[in-house]
Coordinates of C-alpha atoms in Angstrom, one line a residue:
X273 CA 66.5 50.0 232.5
X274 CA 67.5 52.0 230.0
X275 CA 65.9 53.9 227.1
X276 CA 67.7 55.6 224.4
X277 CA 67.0 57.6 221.6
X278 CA 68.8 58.7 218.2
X279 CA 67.7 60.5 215.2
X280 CA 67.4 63.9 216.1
X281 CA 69.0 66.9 214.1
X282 CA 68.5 70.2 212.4
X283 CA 66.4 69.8 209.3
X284 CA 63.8 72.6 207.2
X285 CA 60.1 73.4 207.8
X286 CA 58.1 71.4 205.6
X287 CA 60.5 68.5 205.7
X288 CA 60.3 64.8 207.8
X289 CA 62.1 63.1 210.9
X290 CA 62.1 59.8 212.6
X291 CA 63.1 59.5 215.8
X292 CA 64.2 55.6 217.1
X293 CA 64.1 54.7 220.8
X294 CA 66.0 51.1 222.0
X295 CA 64.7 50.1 225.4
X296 CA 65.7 47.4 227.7
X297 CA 65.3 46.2 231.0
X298 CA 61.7 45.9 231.5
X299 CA 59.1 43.7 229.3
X300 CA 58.9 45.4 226.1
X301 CA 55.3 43.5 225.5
X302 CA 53.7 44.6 228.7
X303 CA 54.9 48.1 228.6
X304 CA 53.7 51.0 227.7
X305 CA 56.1 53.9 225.7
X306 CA 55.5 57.4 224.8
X307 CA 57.1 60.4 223.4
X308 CA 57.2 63.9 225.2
X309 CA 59.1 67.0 223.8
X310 CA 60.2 70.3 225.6
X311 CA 60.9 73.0 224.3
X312 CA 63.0 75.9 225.7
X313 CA 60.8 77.8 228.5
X314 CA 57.8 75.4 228.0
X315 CA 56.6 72.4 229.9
X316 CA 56.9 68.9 228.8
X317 CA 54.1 68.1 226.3
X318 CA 53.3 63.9 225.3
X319 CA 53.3 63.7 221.7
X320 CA 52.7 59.7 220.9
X321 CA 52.2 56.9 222.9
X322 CA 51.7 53.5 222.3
X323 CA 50.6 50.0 224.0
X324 CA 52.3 47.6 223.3
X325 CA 49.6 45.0 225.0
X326 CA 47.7 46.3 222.0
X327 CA 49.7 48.2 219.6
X328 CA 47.0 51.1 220.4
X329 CA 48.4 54.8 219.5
X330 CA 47.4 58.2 221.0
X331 CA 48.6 61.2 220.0
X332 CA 47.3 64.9 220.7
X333 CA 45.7 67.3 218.5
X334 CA 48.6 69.4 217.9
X335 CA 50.4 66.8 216.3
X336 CA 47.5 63.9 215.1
X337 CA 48.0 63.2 211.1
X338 CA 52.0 64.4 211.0
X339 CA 53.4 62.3 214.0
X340 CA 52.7 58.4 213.5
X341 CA 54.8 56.1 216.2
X342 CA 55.5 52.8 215.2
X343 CA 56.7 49.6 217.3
X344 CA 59.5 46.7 216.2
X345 CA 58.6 44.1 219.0
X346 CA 61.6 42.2 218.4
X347 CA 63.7 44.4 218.1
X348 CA 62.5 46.3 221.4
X349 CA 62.5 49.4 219.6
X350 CA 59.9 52.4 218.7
X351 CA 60.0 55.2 216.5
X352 CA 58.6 58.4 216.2
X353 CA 58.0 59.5 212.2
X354 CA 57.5 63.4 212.0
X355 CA 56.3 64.7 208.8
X356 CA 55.7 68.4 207.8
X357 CA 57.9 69.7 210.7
X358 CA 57.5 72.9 211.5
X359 CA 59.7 75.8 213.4
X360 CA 57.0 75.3 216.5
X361 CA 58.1 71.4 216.4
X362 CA 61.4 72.3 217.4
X363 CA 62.2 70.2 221.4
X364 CA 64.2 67.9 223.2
X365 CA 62.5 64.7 222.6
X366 CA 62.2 62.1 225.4
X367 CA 61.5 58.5 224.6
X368 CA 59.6 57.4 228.2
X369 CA 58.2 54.0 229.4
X370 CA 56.1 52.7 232.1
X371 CA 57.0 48.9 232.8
X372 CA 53.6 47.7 233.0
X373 CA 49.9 48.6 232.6
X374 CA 48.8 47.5 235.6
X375 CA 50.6 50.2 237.4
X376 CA 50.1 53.1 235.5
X377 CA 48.3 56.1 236.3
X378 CA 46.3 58.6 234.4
X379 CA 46.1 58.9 230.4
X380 CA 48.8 57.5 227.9
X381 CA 49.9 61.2 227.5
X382 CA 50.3 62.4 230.6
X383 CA 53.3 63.1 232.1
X384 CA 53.4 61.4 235.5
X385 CA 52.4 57.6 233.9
X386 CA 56.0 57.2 232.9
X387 CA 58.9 55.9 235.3
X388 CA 61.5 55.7 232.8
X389 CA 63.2 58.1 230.7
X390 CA 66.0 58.4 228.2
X391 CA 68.3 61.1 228.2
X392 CA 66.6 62.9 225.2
X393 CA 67.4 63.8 221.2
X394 CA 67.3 66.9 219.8
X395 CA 64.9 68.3 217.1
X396 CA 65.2 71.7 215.7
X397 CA 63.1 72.9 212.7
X398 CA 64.5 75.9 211.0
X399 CA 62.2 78.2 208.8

């Protein structure tokens, strides 16, 4: 299995991001993939997630209307699009996946759903 993600970089407040994640290994269709983000001295926080059974998004309140994930099924790939970044945006992201659905426990954004990880991009938003 393996997960990995590109994108990341340095860019201003105000301005817009996308973050791609390239997964294989597990069925892409069946799976389940979300973003989390650390940020120095903070705990891991789920910022998007999607279905891919059902294309079905979630995303939390501190991010819903600026962070919009997107799926390219053939292409086994997601993306994370990040507008009107601010300084408080600035993390590691982490593309995760959980192989299947039938397996999974608790909400799409928790933490503990996802067995698969990629080794992370990161994002920093300067003022």
């Amino acid at each position: 299995v393996q997960l990995v993600e590109s994108g990341g970089g340095e860019v201003q407040s105000g301005k817009s991001l996308t973050l791609s994640c390239v997964v294989s290994g597990f069925d892409f269709d069946e799976s389940e993939i979300a973003w989390f983000r650390q940020a120095p001295g903070k705990e891991y926080e789920g910022v998007a997630a999607i279905s891919n059974p059902d294309g079905r998004t979630y995303y939390p309140d501190s991010v819903k209307g600026r962070f919009t994930m997107s799926r390219d099924s053939l292409k086994k790939m997601v993306y994370l699009h990040m507008a009107n970044l601010d300084p408080g945006d600035t993390a590691t992201y982490y593309c995760t996946a959980v192989g299947s659905l039938l397996y999974a426990i608790g909400s799409p954004l928790y933490l503990g759903r996802y067995e698969y990880w990629g080794q992370g991009t990161q994002v920093t938003v300067s003022a």
